[in-house]
Amino acid sequence: PIFKGKVCGLCGNFDDKSSNDLLTRNMLEVSNVREFANSWKFKGNCPDEEKEINACSQNPYRRAWAEKRCYRIKSEVFQDCHSKVDPIPFYEACVNDVCSCDTGGDCESFCTAVSAYAQECNKAGSCIHWRTPDICPIFCDNYHTEDEWQYKPCGNDEMPTCNSIYNMYTNITHLEGEFNVCLFHGNETDRRYITQLLQIYV
């Protein structure tokens, strides 16, 4: 949190706005990913990357499968979010990423792409329950009782945590993740069940 809004580079600027992450080394906002990436080269004598790689063109037999998978972003599942966050760029990025997948195995990039759109929807105020037992499932609920681990697609930023008692990490944005109920062993007044955010990486 102390570096929020104070960084830049290939990983973005960490200000909760994905729309302005393509800032070049000269702090110019661009729309071309290659131009953005080339500006951050470590060595000046390294040649620019000019060729755009389209995974679906390289693997045309995967396009139909990729479009079918990624249609979930444009489906009624995300209907409440479509007017807030344009699904098309996320859908197109998803299709390109999934075309790179091995159709014979699990496609992690599909889940990552849909999760990225869900996160932007979450930031815009639309909490979407898009995961199912068959689509990018989270299994924590299957291995723990209800009063232990729980999966939540949108964690509440006002949710008290074990750390917040000590005035740490109190500004938690809405995040998807696995949550746990923990017991604070303080005095009788403070002793209560509070929710501890243990994992925000899914």
PDB file of C-alpha atoms in Angstrom:
ATOM      1  CA  PRO A   1       0.000   0.000   0.000  1.00  0.00           C
ATOM      2  CA  ILE A   2       2.847   2.457   0.656  1.00  0.00           C
ATOM      3  CA  PHE A   3       3.861   2.264  -3.025  1.00  0.00           C
ATOM      4  CA  LYS A   4       0.339   2.822  -4.361  1.00  0.00           C
ATOM      5  CA  GLY A   5       0.398   5.369  -7.160  1.00  0.00           C
ATOM      6  CA  LYS A   6       4.175   5.739  -6.849  1.00  0.00           C
ATOM      7  CA  VAL A   7       5.382   3.079  -9.288  1.00  0.00           C
ATOM      8  CA  CYS A   8       5.492   2.708 -13.056  1.00  0.00           C
ATOM      9  CA  GLY A   9       6.701   0.252 -15.648  1.00  0.00           C
ATOM     10  CA  LEU A  10       5.567  -2.957 -17.291  1.00  0.00           C
ATOM     11  CA  CYS A  11       3.382  -3.880 -14.318  1.00  0.00           C
ATOM     12  CA  GLY A  12       1.432  -0.614 -14.393  1.00  0.00           C
ATOM     13  CA  ASN A  13       1.286   2.210 -11.882  1.00  0.00           C
ATOM     14  CA  PHE A  14      -0.722   0.567  -9.083  1.00  0.00           C
ATOM     15  CA  ASP A  15      -3.500   3.146  -8.796  1.00  0.00           C
ATOM     16  CA  ASP A  16      -6.485   0.787  -9.256  1.00  0.00           C
ATOM     17  CA  LYS A  17      -7.077   2.120 -12.777  1.00  0.00           C
ATOM     18  CA  SER A  18      -6.237  -0.340 -15.511  1.00  0.00           C
ATOM     19  CA  SER A  19      -7.131   2.223 -18.190  1.00  0.00           C
ATOM     20  CA  ASN A  20      -3.934   4.231 -17.635  1.00  0.00           C
ATOM     21  CA  ASP A  21      -1.399   1.447 -17.194  1.00  0.00           C
ATOM     22  CA  LEU A  22       0.155   1.862 -20.653  1.00  0.00           C
ATOM     23  CA  LEU A  23       2.489   4.698 -19.676  1.00  0.00           C
ATOM     24  CA  THR A  24       5.813   4.823 -21.501  1.00  0.00           C
ATOM     25  CA  ARG A  25       9.156   5.545 -19.882  1.00  0.00           C
ATOM     26  CA  ASN A  26       8.552   9.219 -20.803  1.00  0.00           C
ATOM     27  CA  MET A  27       5.186   9.116 -18.993  1.00  0.00           C
ATOM     28  CA  LEU A  28       3.168   9.285 -22.208  1.00  0.00           C
ATOM     29  CA  GLU A  29      -0.057   7.307 -22.284  1.00  0.00           C
ATOM     30  CA  VAL A  30      -0.308   5.118 -25.386  1.00  0.00           C
ATOM     31  CA  SER A  31      -2.746   2.525 -26.661  1.00  0.00           C
ATOM     32  CA  ASN A  32      -0.264   0.296 -28.479  1.00  0.00           C
ATOM     33  CA  VAL A  33       1.137  -2.423 -26.236  1.00  0.00           C
ATOM     34  CA  ARG A  34       4.291  -2.859 -28.327  1.00  0.00           C
ATOM     35  CA  GLU A  35       5.078   0.854 -28.172  1.00  0.00           C
ATOM     36  CA  PHE A  36       4.561   0.732 -24.417  1.00  0.00           C
ATOM     37  CA  ALA A  37       6.749  -2.346 -23.934  1.00  0.00           C
ATOM     38  CA  ASN A  38       9.516  -1.118 -26.237  1.00  0.00           C
ATOM     39  CA  SER A  39       9.839   2.096 -24.230  1.00  0.00           C
ATOM     40  CA  TRP A  40      10.797   0.133 -21.133  1.00  0.00           C
ATOM     41  CA  LYS A  41      13.705  -1.762 -22.672  1.00  0.00           C
ATOM     42  CA  PHE A  42      16.645  -1.962 -20.306  1.00  0.00           C
ATOM     43  CA  LYS A  43      19.312  -1.745 -22.989  1.00  0.00           C
ATOM     44  CA  GLY A  44      19.004   0.844 -25.720  1.00  0.00           C
ATOM     45  CA  ASN A  45      20.721  -1.331 -28.325  1.00  0.00           C
ATOM     46  CA  CYS A  46      18.035  -3.991 -28.029  1.00  0.00           C
ATOM     47  CA  PRO A  47      15.888  -3.902 -31.205  1.00  0.00           C
ATOM     48  CA  ASP A  48      12.231  -2.919 -30.968  1.00  0.00           C
ATOM     49  CA  GLU A  49       9.612  -5.612 -31.228  1.00  0.00           C
ATOM     50  CA  GLU A  50       7.568  -4.691 -34.288  1.00  0.00           C
ATOM     51  CA  LYS A  51       5.768  -7.858 -35.267  1.00  0.00           C
ATOM     52  CA  GLU A  52       2.381  -8.383 -33.672  1.00  0.00           C
ATOM     53  CA  ILE A  53       1.817 -12.004 -32.717  1.00  0.00           C
ATOM     54  CA  ASN A  54      -1.762 -13.185 -33.165  1.00  0.00           C
ATOM     55  CA  ALA A  55      -2.190 -16.567 -31.535  1.00  0.00           C
ATOM     56  CA  CYS A  56      -5.441 -17.288 -33.367  1.00  0.00           C
ATOM     57  CA  SER A  57      -3.772 -16.691 -36.735  1.00  0.00           C
ATOM     58  CA  GLN A  58      -0.976 -19.049 -35.768  1.00  0.00           C
ATOM     59  CA  ASN A  59      -3.456 -21.623 -34.449  1.00  0.00           C
ATOM     60  CA  PRO A  60      -6.647 -21.092 -36.510  1.00  0.00           C
ATOM     61  CA  TYR A  61      -8.073 -24.453 -35.455  1.00  0.00           C
ATOM     62  CA  ARG A  62      -8.357 -23.136 -31.894  1.00  0.00           C
ATOM     63  CA  ARG A  63     -10.291 -19.953 -32.698  1.00  0.00           C
ATOM     64  CA  ALA A  64     -13.797 -21.438 -32.507  1.00  0.00           C
ATOM     65  CA  TRP A  65     -12.976 -23.118 -29.195  1.00  0.00           C
ATOM     66  CA  ALA A  66     -11.489 -19.891 -27.825  1.00  0.00           C
ATOM     67  CA  GLU A  67     -14.455 -17.766 -28.910  1.00  0.00           C
ATOM     68  CA  LYS A  68     -16.880 -20.212 -27.336  1.00  0.00           C
ATOM     69  CA  ARG A  69     -14.991 -20.218 -24.043  1.00  0.00           C
ATOM     70  CA  CYS A  70     -14.494 -16.470 -23.877  1.00  0.00           C
ATOM     71  CA  TYR A  71     -18.098 -15.672 -24.801  1.00  0.00           C
ATOM     72  CA  ARG A  72     -18.796 -15.918 -21.086  1.00  0.00           C
ATOM     73  CA  ILE A  73     -17.455 -12.364 -20.792  1.00  0.00           C
ATOM     74  CA  LYS A  74     -20.141 -11.125 -23.214  1.00  0.00           C
ATOM     75  CA  SER A  75     -22.875 -13.393 -21.844  1.00  0.00           C
ATOM     76  CA  GLU A  76     -25.772 -12.556 -19.522  1.00  0.00           C
ATOM     77  CA  VAL A  77     -23.612 -13.656 -16.593  1.00  0.00           C
ATOM     78  CA  PHE A  78     -21.887 -10.263 -16.795  1.00  0.00           C
ATOM     79  CA  GLN A  79     -24.937  -8.366 -18.055  1.00  0.00           C
ATOM     80  CA  ASP A  80     -25.054  -6.026 -15.051  1.00  0.00           C
ATOM     81  CA  CYS A  81     -21.482  -4.956 -15.751  1.00  0.00           C
ATOM     82  CA  HIS A  82     -21.556  -4.457 -19.515  1.00  0.00           C
ATOM     83  CA  SER A  83     -22.801  -0.872 -19.255  1.00  0.00           C
ATOM     84  CA  LYS A  84     -20.060  -0.024 -16.743  1.00  0.00           C
ATOM     85  CA  VAL A  85     -17.042  -1.794 -18.222  1.00  0.00           C
ATOM     86  CA  ASP A  86     -16.739  -2.446 -21.954  1.00  0.00           C
ATOM     87  CA  PRO A  87     -16.438  -6.238 -22.353  1.00  0.00           C
ATOM     88  CA  ILE A  88     -15.082  -6.181 -25.923  1.00  0.00           C
ATOM     89  CA  PRO A  89     -11.378  -5.491 -25.164  1.00  0.00           C
ATOM     90  CA  PHE A  90     -11.432  -8.167 -22.464  1.00  0.00           C
ATOM     91  CA  TYR A  91     -13.196 -10.627 -24.782  1.00  0.00           C
ATOM     92  CA  GLU A  92     -10.696 -10.032 -27.593  1.00  0.00           C
ATOM     93  CA  ALA A  93      -7.745 -10.386 -25.228  1.00  0.00           C
ATOM     94  CA  CYS A  94      -9.273 -13.567 -23.841  1.00  0.00           C
ATOM     95  CA  VAL A  95      -9.702 -15.086 -27.303  1.00  0.00           C
ATOM     96  CA  ASN A  96      -6.108 -14.311 -28.237  1.00  0.00           C
ATOM     97  CA  ASP A  97      -4.801 -15.764 -24.971  1.00  0.00           C
ATOM     98  CA  VAL A  98      -6.934 -18.888 -25.162  1.00  0.00           C
ATOM     99  CA  CYS A  99      -5.825 -19.525 -28.737  1.00  0.00           C
ATOM    100  CA  SER A 100      -2.396 -20.068 -27.197  1.00  0.00           C
ATOM    101  CA  CYS A 101      -3.721 -22.798 -24.919  1.00  0.00           C
ATOM    102  CA  ASP A 102      -3.417 -26.516 -25.321  1.00  0.00           C
ATOM    103  CA  THR A 103      -6.973 -27.689 -26.026  1.00  0.00           C
ATOM    104  CA  GLY A 104      -6.103 -31.033 -24.542  1.00  0.00           C
ATOM    105  CA  GLY A 105      -5.446 -29.630 -21.086  1.00  0.00           C
ATOM    106  CA  ASP A 106      -6.582 -26.994 -18.644  1.00  0.00           C
ATOM    107  CA  CYS A 107      -6.498 -23.471 -19.991  1.00  0.00           C
ATOM    108  CA  GLU A 108      -5.397 -21.274 -17.125  1.00  0.00           C
ATOM    109  CA  SER A 109      -5.307 -18.168 -19.299  1.00  0.00           C
ATOM    110  CA  PHE A 110      -9.087 -18.409 -19.796  1.00  0.00           C
ATOM    111  CA  CYS A 111      -9.727 -18.179 -16.063  1.00  0.00           C
ATOM    112  CA  THR A 112      -7.187 -15.383 -15.747  1.00  0.00           C
ATOM    113  CA  ALA A 113      -8.819 -13.396 -18.564  1.00  0.00           C
ATOM    114  CA  VAL A 114     -12.356 -13.722 -17.204  1.00  0.00           C
ATOM    115  CA  SER A 115     -11.141 -12.992 -13.703  1.00  0.00           C
ATOM    116  CA  ALA A 116      -9.518  -9.773 -14.969  1.00  0.00           C
ATOM    117  CA  TYR A 117     -12.861  -8.600 -16.354  1.00  0.00           C
ATOM    118  CA  ALA A 118     -14.656  -9.618 -13.168  1.00  0.00           C
ATOM    119  CA  GLN A 119     -12.167  -7.585 -11.149  1.00  0.00           C
ATOM    120  CA  GLU A 120     -12.809  -4.469 -13.229  1.00  0.00           C
ATOM    121  CA  CYS A 121     -16.546  -5.045 -12.809  1.00  0.00           C
ATOM    122  CA  ASN A 122     -15.997  -5.310  -9.088  1.00  0.00           C
ATOM    123  CA  LYS A 123     -14.173  -1.971  -9.049  1.00  0.00           C
ATOM    124  CA  ALA A 124     -17.075  -0.444 -10.992  1.00  0.00           C
ATOM    125  CA  GLY A 125     -19.573  -1.659  -8.407  1.00  0.00           C
ATOM    126  CA  SER A 126     -20.834  -4.862 -10.036  1.00  0.00           C
ATOM    127  CA  CYS A 127     -20.143  -8.001  -8.054  1.00  0.00           C
ATOM    128  CA  ILE A 128     -20.382 -10.937 -10.452  1.00  0.00           C
ATOM    129  CA  HIS A 129     -20.691 -14.558  -9.309  1.00  0.00           C
ATOM    130  CA  TRP A 130     -19.205 -16.035 -12.461  1.00  0.00           C
ATOM    131  CA  ARG A 131     -17.381 -19.135 -11.238  1.00  0.00           C
ATOM    132  CA  THR A 132     -19.130 -22.502 -11.161  1.00  0.00           C
ATOM    133  CA  PRO A 133     -18.066 -26.042 -10.189  1.00  0.00           C
ATOM    134  CA  ASP A 134     -17.303 -26.569 -13.892  1.00  0.00           C
ATOM    135  CA  ILE A 135     -15.897 -23.159 -14.827  1.00  0.00           C
ATOM    136  CA  CYS A 136     -12.745 -21.992 -13.039  1.00  0.00           C
ATOM    137  CA  PRO A 137     -13.878 -23.382  -9.667  1.00  0.00           C
ATOM    138  CA  ILE A 138     -12.439 -22.452  -6.296  1.00  0.00           C
ATOM    139  CA  PHE A 139     -12.377 -25.516  -4.074  1.00  0.00           C
ATOM    140  CA  CYS A 140     -11.805 -24.042  -0.622  1.00  0.00           C
ATOM    141  CA  ASP A 141     -15.468 -24.541   0.332  1.00  0.00           C
ATOM    142  CA  ASN A 142     -15.188 -28.238  -0.433  1.00  0.00           C
ATOM    143  CA  TYR A 143     -12.426 -28.856   2.090  1.00  0.00           C
ATOM    144  CA  HIS A 144     -13.515 -26.691   5.000  1.00  0.00           C
ATOM    145  CA  THR A 145     -16.625 -26.151   7.089  1.00  0.00           C
ATOM    146  CA  GLU A 146     -18.747 -23.018   6.746  1.00  0.00           C
ATOM    147  CA  ASP A 147     -17.136 -21.397   9.777  1.00  0.00           C
ATOM    148  CA  GLU A 148     -13.640 -21.808   8.315  1.00  0.00           C
ATOM    149  CA  TRP A 149     -12.658 -21.010   4.728  1.00  0.00           C
ATOM    150  CA  GLN A 150     -15.201 -19.309   2.492  1.00  0.00           C
ATOM    151  CA  TYR A 151     -14.885 -18.158  -1.102  1.00  0.00           C
ATOM    152  CA  LYS A 152     -16.282 -14.708  -1.873  1.00  0.00           C
ATOM    153  CA  PRO A 153     -16.197 -13.095  -5.331  1.00  0.00           C
ATOM    154  CA  CYS A 154     -16.144  -9.613  -3.822  1.00  0.00           C
ATOM    155  CA  GLY A 155     -14.610  -9.014  -0.426  1.00  0.00           C
ATOM    156  CA  ASN A 156     -16.037  -6.042   1.445  1.00  0.00           C
ATOM    157  CA  ASP A 157     -13.619  -3.147   1.924  1.00  0.00           C
ATOM    158  CA  GLU A 158     -15.312  -2.367   5.240  1.00  0.00           C
ATOM    159  CA  MET A 159     -14.911  -5.918   6.470  1.00  0.00           C
ATOM    160  CA  PRO A 160     -12.960  -5.938   9.754  1.00  0.00           C
ATOM    161  CA  THR A 161      -9.837  -8.078   9.782  1.00  0.00           C
ATOM    162  CA  CYS A 162      -7.512  -9.436  12.424  1.00  0.00           C
ATOM    163  CA  ASN A 163      -4.936  -6.923  11.260  1.00  0.00           C
ATOM    164  CA  SER A 164      -7.346  -3.982  11.388  1.00  0.00           C
ATOM    165  CA  ILE A 165      -7.481  -4.269  15.184  1.00  0.00           C
ATOM    166  CA  TYR A 166      -3.913  -3.027  15.201  1.00  0.00           C
ATOM    167  CA  ASN A 167      -4.659  -0.351  12.570  1.00  0.00           C
ATOM    168  CA  MET A 168      -2.953  -2.319   9.824  1.00  0.00           C
ATOM    169  CA  TYR A 169      -4.273  -2.920   6.297  1.00  0.00           C
ATOM    170  CA  THR A 170      -7.608  -1.288   7.019  1.00  0.00           C
ATOM    171  CA  ASN A 171      -8.009   0.072   3.495  1.00  0.00           C
ATOM    172  CA  ILE A 172      -8.767  -3.172   1.672  1.00  0.00           C
ATOM    173  CA  THR A 173     -10.441  -2.799  -1.698  1.00  0.00           C
ATOM    174  CA  HIS A 174     -13.071  -5.230  -2.937  1.00  0.00           C
ATOM    175  CA  LEU A 175     -11.151  -8.354  -3.872  1.00  0.00           C
ATOM    176  CA  GLU A 176     -11.966 -11.882  -4.909  1.00  0.00           C
ATOM    177  CA  GLY A 177     -10.485 -14.513  -2.653  1.00  0.00           C
ATOM    178  CA  GLU A 178     -10.705 -17.080   0.098  1.00  0.00           C
ATOM    179  CA  PHE A 179     -11.702 -15.791   3.504  1.00  0.00           C
ATOM    180  CA  ASN A 180     -11.335 -17.280   6.954  1.00  0.00           C
ATOM    181  CA  VAL A 181     -13.064 -16.612  10.237  1.00  0.00           C
ATOM    182  CA  CYS A 182     -10.604 -16.044  13.050  1.00  0.00           C
ATOM    183  CA  LEU A 183     -11.003 -15.416  16.755  1.00  0.00           C
ATOM    184  CA  PHE A 184      -9.384 -12.395  18.304  1.00  0.00           C
ATOM    185  CA  HIS A 185      -8.098 -13.266  21.755  1.00  0.00           C
ATOM    186  CA  GLY A 186      -8.304  -9.871  23.417  1.00  0.00           C
ATOM    187  CA  ASN A 187     -10.216  -8.704  26.461  1.00  0.00           C
ATOM    188  CA  GLU A 188     -13.881  -9.531  26.945  1.00  0.00           C
ATOM    189  CA  THR A 189     -14.968  -6.360  25.164  1.00  0.00           C
ATOM    190  CA  ASP A 190     -12.811  -6.923  22.115  1.00  0.00           C
ATOM    191  CA  ARG A 191     -13.153 -10.686  21.919  1.00  0.00           C
ATOM    192  CA  ARG A 192     -15.232 -11.407  18.869  1.00  0.00           C
ATOM    193  CA  TYR A 193     -15.214 -13.243  15.602  1.00  0.00           C
ATOM    194  CA  ILE A 194     -13.820 -11.195  12.759  1.00  0.00           C
ATOM    195  CA  THR A 195     -13.014 -12.053   9.210  1.00  0.00           C
ATOM    196  CA  GLN A 196      -9.395 -12.372   8.214  1.00  0.00           C
ATOM    197  CA  LEU A 197      -8.496 -11.987   4.594  1.00  0.00           C
ATOM    198  CA  LEU A 198      -5.929 -14.750   4.183  1.00  0.00           C
ATOM    199  CA  GLN A 199      -5.696 -15.026   0.453  1.00  0.00           C
ATOM    200  CA  ILE A 200      -6.497 -12.648  -2.372  1.00  0.00           C
ATOM    201  CA  TYR A 201      -4.672 -14.629  -5.041  1.00  0.00           C
ATOM    202  CA  VAL A 202      -6.886 -17.096  -6.901  1.00  0.00           C
TER     203      VAL A 202
END
